[in-house]
XYZ file of C-alpha atoms in Angstrom:
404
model
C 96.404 67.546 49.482
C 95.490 68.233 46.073
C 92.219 67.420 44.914
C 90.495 68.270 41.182
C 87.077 69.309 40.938
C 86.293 66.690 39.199
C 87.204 64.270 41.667
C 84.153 65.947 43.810
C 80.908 63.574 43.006
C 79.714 61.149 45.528
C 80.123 63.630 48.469
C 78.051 65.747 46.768
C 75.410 63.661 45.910
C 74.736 62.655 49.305
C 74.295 66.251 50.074
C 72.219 66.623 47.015
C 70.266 63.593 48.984
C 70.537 64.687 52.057
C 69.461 69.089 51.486
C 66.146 68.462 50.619
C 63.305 67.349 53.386
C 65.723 67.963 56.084
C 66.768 70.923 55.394
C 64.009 72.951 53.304
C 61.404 71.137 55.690
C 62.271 70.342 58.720
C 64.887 72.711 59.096
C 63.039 75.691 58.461
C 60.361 74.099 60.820
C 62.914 74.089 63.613
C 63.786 77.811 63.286
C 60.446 78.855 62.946
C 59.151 76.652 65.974
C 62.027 77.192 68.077
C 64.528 79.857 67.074
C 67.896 78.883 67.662
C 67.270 76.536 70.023
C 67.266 73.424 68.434
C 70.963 74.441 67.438
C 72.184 72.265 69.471
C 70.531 68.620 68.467
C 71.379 69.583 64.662
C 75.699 69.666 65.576
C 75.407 66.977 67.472
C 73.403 64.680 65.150
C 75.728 65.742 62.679
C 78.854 64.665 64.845
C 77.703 61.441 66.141
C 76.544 60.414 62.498
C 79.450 61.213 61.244
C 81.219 58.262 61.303
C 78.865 56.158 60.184
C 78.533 57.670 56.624
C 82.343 58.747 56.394
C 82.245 54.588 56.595
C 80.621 54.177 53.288
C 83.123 55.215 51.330
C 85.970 54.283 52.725
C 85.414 50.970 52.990
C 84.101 50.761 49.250
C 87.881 52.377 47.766
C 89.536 50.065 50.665
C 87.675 46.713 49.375
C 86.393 47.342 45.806
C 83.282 46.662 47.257
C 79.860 48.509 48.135
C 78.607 47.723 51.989
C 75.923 45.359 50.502
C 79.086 43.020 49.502
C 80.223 43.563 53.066
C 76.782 43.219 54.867
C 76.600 39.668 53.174
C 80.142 38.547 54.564
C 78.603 39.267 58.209
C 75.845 37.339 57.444
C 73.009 36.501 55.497
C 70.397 37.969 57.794
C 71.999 40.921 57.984
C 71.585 41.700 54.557
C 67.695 39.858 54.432
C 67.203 42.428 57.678
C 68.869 45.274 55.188
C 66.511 43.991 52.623
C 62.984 44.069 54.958
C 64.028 47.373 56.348
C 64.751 48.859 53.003
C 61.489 47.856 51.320
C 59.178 48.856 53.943
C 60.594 52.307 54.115
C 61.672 52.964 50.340
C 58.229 53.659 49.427
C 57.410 56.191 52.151
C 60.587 57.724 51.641
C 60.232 58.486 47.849
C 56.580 59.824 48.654
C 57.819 62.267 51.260
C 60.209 63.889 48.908
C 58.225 63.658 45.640
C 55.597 65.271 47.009
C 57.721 68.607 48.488
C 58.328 68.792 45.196
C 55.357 68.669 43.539
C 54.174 71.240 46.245
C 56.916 73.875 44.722
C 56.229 72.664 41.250
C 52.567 73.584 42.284
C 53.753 77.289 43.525
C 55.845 77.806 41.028
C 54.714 76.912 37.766
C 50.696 77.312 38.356
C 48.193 74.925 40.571
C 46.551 74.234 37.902
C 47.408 70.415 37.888
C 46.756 68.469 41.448
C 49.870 67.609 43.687
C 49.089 63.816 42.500
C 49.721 64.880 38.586
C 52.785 66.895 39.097
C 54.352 63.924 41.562
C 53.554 61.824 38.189
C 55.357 64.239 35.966
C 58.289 64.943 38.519
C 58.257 61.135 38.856
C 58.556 60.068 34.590
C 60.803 62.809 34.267
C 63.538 62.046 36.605
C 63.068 58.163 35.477
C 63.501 58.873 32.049
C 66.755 61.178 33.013
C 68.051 57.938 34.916
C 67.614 55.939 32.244
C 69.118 57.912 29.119
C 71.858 59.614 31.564
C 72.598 57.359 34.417
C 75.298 57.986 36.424
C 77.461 60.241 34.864
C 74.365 63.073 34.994
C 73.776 63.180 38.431
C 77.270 63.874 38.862
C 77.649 66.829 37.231
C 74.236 67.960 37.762
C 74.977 67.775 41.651
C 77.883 70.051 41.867
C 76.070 72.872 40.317
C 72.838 72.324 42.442
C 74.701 72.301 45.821
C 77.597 75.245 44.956
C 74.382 77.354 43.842
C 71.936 76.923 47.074
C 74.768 76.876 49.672
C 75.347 80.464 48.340
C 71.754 81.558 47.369
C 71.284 80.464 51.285
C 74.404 82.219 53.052
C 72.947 85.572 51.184
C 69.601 85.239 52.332
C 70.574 84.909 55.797
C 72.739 87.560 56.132
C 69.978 89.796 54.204
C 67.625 88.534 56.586
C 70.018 89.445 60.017
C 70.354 92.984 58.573
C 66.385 93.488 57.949
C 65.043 91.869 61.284
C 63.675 93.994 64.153
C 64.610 90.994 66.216
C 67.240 90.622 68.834
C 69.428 87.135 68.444
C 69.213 84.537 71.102
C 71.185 81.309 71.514
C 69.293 79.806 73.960
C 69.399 76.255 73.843
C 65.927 74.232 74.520
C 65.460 70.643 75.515
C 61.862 69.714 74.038
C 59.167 68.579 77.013
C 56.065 67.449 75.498
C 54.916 64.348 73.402
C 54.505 66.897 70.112
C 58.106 68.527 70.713
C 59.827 65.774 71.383
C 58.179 63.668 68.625
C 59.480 66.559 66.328
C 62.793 66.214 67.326
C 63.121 62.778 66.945
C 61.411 63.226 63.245
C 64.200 66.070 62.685
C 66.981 64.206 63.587
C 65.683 61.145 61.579
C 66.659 62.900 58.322
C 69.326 65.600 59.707
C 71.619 65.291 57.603
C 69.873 62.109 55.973
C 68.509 58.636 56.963
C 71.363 56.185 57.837
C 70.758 54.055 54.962
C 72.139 56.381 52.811
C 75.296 55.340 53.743
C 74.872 52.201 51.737
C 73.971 54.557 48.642
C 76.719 56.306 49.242
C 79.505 53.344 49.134
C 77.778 52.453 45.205
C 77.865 56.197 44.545
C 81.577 55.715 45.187
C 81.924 53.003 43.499
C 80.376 54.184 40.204
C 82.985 57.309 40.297
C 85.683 55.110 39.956
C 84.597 53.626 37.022
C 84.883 57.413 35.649
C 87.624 58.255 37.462
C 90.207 55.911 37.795
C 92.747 57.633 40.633
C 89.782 58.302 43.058
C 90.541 56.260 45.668
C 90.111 56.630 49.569
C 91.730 59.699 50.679
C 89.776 61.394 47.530
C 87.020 59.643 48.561
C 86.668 61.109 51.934
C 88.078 64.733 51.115
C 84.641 64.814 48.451
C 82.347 63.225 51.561
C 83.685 65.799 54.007
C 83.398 69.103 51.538
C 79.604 67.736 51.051
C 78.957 66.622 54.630
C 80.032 70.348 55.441
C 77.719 71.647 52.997
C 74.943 70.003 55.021
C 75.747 71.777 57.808
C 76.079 75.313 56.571
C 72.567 74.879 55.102
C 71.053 73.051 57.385
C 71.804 76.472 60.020
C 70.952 78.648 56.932
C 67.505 77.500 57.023
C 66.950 76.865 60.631
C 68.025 80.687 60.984
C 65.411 81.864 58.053
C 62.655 79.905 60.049
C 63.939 82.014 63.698
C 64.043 85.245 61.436
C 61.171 85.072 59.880
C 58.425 82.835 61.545
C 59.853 82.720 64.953
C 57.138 84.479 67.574
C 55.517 86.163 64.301
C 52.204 83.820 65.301
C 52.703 82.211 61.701
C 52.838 78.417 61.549
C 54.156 76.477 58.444
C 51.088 74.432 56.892
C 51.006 70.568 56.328
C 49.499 70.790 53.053
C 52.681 70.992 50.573
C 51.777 73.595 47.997
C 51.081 75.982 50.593
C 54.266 75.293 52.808
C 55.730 76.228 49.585
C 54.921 79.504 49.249
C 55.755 79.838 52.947
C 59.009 78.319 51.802
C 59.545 80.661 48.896
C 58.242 84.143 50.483
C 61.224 83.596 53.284
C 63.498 84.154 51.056
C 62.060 86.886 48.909
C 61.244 88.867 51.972
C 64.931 88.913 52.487
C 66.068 89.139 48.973
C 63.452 91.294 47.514
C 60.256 90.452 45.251
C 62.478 90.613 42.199
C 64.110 86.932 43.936
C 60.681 85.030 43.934
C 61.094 83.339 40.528
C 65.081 82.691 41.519
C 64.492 81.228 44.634
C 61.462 79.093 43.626
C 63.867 77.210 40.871
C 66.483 77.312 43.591
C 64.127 75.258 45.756
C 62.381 73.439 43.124
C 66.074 72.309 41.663
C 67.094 71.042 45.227
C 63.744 69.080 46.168
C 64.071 67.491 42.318
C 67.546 66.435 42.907
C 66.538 65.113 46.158
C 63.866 63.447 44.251
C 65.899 61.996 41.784
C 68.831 60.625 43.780
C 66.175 58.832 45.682
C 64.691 57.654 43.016
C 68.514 56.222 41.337
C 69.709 55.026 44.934
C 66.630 52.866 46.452
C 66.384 51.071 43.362
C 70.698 50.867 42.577
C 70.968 49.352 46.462
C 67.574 46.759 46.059
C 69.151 45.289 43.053
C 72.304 44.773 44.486
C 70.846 43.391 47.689
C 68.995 41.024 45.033
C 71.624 39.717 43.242
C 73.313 38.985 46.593
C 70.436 36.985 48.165
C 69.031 35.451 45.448
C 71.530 35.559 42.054
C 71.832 37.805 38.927
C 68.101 37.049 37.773
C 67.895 39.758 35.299
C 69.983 42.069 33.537
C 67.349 44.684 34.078
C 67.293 44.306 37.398
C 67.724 48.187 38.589
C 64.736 49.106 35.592
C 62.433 46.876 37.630
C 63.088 48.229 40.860
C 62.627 51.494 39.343
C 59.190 50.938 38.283
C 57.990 48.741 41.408
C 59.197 52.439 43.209
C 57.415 54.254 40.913
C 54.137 52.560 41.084
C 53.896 52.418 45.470
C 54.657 55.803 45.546
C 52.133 56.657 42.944
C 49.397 54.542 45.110
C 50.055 56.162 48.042
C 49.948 59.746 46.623
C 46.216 58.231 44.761
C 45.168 56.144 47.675
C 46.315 57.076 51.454
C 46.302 60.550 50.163
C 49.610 63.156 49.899
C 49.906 64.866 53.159
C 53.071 66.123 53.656
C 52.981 66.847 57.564
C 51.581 63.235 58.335
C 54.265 61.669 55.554
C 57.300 63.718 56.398
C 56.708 62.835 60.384
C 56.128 59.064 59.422
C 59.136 58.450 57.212
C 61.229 60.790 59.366
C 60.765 58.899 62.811
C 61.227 55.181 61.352
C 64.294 56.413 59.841
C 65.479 57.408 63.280
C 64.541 54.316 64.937
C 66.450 52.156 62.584
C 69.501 54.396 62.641
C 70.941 52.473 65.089
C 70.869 49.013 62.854
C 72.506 50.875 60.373
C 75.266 52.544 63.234
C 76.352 49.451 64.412
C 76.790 47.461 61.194
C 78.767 49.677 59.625
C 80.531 50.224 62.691
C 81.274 46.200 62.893
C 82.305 46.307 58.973
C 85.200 48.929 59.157
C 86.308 47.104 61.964
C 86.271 43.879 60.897
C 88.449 41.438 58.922
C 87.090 42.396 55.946
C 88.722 45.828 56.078
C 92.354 46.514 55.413
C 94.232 46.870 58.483
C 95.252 50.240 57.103
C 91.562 51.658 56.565
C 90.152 50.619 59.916
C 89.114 53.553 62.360
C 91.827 54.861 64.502
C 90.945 55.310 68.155
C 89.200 58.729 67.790
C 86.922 57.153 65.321
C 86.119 54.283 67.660
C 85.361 56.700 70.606
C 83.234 58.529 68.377
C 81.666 55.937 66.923
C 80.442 53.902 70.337
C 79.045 57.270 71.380
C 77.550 57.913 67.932
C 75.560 54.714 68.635
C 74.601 55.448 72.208
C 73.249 58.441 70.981
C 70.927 57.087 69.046
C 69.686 54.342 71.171
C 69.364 56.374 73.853
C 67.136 58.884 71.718
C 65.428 56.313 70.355
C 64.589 54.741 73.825
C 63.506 58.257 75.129
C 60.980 58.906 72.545
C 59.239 55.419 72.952
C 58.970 55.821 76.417
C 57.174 59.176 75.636
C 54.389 57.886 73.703
């Protein structure tokens, strides 16, 4: 099947979403922590998620409609449930990410302004791009970003296997204490991304049509499958950095972000070269600000469609408003429950895990019901996947509560 480069958008957007804290974070975190062993749990969180976000867009091409249209035809209190969940995560969310970025911001351009200011700056910057551009910037912003650190990755890697001393070990690990397993649960939460982005995803979709008027579903899916590989190729790419340069070196990563940027940033150039530091600190700064700013266009996009679905078409600047209510709780947290990145990342990370399976099962009950043309529905490979996609996460989710 033929597909333009042009019809490539929302696929790559949700890996612009997705590669950021995941990846950059808790990937590297993984590596370092446990080498290769963690290999396992990111493949099969990718697998058994799988079907849930491939969901998203299909059904949106199928119906017309985004999964918020959908939620409300199961029921009103799914989409009020959509709505609590949503809000009481959004905020922690957009934090988490804005303030990775402000931590490379912080290496990168000079600490001579506080995390707080540069999450400001980051924060009127990529609402003022949303704004005037909309749309139609992220998408071509997006293909760039992602083409440019899946490669800048792939090389550093395979610098980094020709300079280490170290021999290569596959050894898978099952984690055994409270702290390890709490950290896997918190890196699956986000590997590839939370759940809910799924319902970003099917407005993403939705939003490319209007520019392109022939993408429809099997376009659809081709773009979310060339971007949900992406997530996988640098998702390992950074897990192996972490197991070829932290791993049994006695170096931890730090909680605080500007310094777990420079961490961040001397992986690379300790593969690449000194001469890479101001390449690879854009590189990472780029991908954290995209992450940033897709965040920042998606909560807001999906709250004033849920709106407008509960409770009518109050205002025609509905997604503005939104935008600034996001803006101004993730600004009080940074100014008054502080901006540690450890203690965020491990907060917003777990809750999205936990509520994973809400999101598994009613977009599994969507694509499968009425509302979806016969034709669209999953075959029988998808259903098999899909019921163990959502035992899977229940039984994670079961195992780490009974942990604590």
């Amino acid at each position: 099947m033929k597909i333009s480069f042009k019809k490539l958008g929302p696929g790559l957007l949700f890996a612009g979403a997705a590669i950021g804290v995941s990846h950059l974070v808790q990937s590297t975190r993984a590596g370092a922590d446990f080498g290769y062993g963690l290999i396992w749990a990111l493949l099969l969180v990718h697998i058994f998620k799988y079907p849930f976000f491939q969901f998203a867009p299909r059904y949106a091409l199928a119906t017309g409609e985004s999964l918020l249209d959908g939620y409300k035809k199961m029921g009103k209190g799914v989409l009020i449930a959509y709505f609590i969940l949503t809000f009481t995560t959004m905020f922690t969310i957009q934090t988490t990410v804005t303030i990775v970025t402000a931590g490379i911001a912080s290496s990168l351009f000079g600490n001579f302004l506080s995390p707080e200011i540069w999450a400001v700056i980051i924060l009127s910057i990529c609402a003022l791009i949303l704004i005037k551009g909309k749309y139609s910037f992220l998408d071509r912003i997006m293909k760039i970003i992602v083409i440019t650190l899946t490669i800048s990755t792939i090389i550093a890697v395979v610098l980094a296997l020709n300079t280490s001393p170290q021999p290569l070990s596959f050894v898978q690990k099952l984690p055994e204490n409270t702290l390890e397993i709490g950290f896997l649960i918190a890196f699956m939460g986000w590997m590839p991304a939370p759940l809910d982005i799924s319902i970003w995803q099917s407005l993403w979709a939705l939003e490319k049509r209007k520019v392109i008027k022939n993408y429809d579903v099997k376009s659809s899916l081709f773009d979310f499958n060339v971007g949900y590989l992406a997530t996988i190729i640098i998702g390992l790419g950074f897990m192996a950095l972490g197991a070829l340069v932290m791993f049994q070196s006695g170096s931890t990563f730090s909680d605080k972000a500007s310094e777990f940027s420079n961490q961040l940033i001397s992986m690379y150039t300790k593969s690449l070269g000194n001469w890479s530091y101001l390449i690879i600190g854009i590189a990472a700064f780029t991908t954290m600000f995209s992450t940033t700013l897709t965040t920042l266009d998606a909560s807001p996009r999906t709250m004033a469609r849920t709106t407008e679905l509960l409770f009518g078409h109050f205002s025609k600047q509905n997604y503005l408003l939104w935008i600034g209510i996001l803006i101004a709780g993730t600004v009080s947290i940074f100014f008054f429950l502080g901006s540690g990145m450890g203690l965020l990342i491990k907060v917003a990370t777990i809750i999205s895990f936990l509520t994973a399976p809400f999101y598994a099962i009613i977009n599994y009950k969507l694509i499968s019901s009425k509302h979806t043309p016969v034709e669209w529905r999953p075959s029988l490979k998808m259903h098999v996947l899909s019921w163990l996609g959502i035992l899977f996460l229940i039984g994670f989710s079961i195992w780490y509560l009974t942990t604590l």
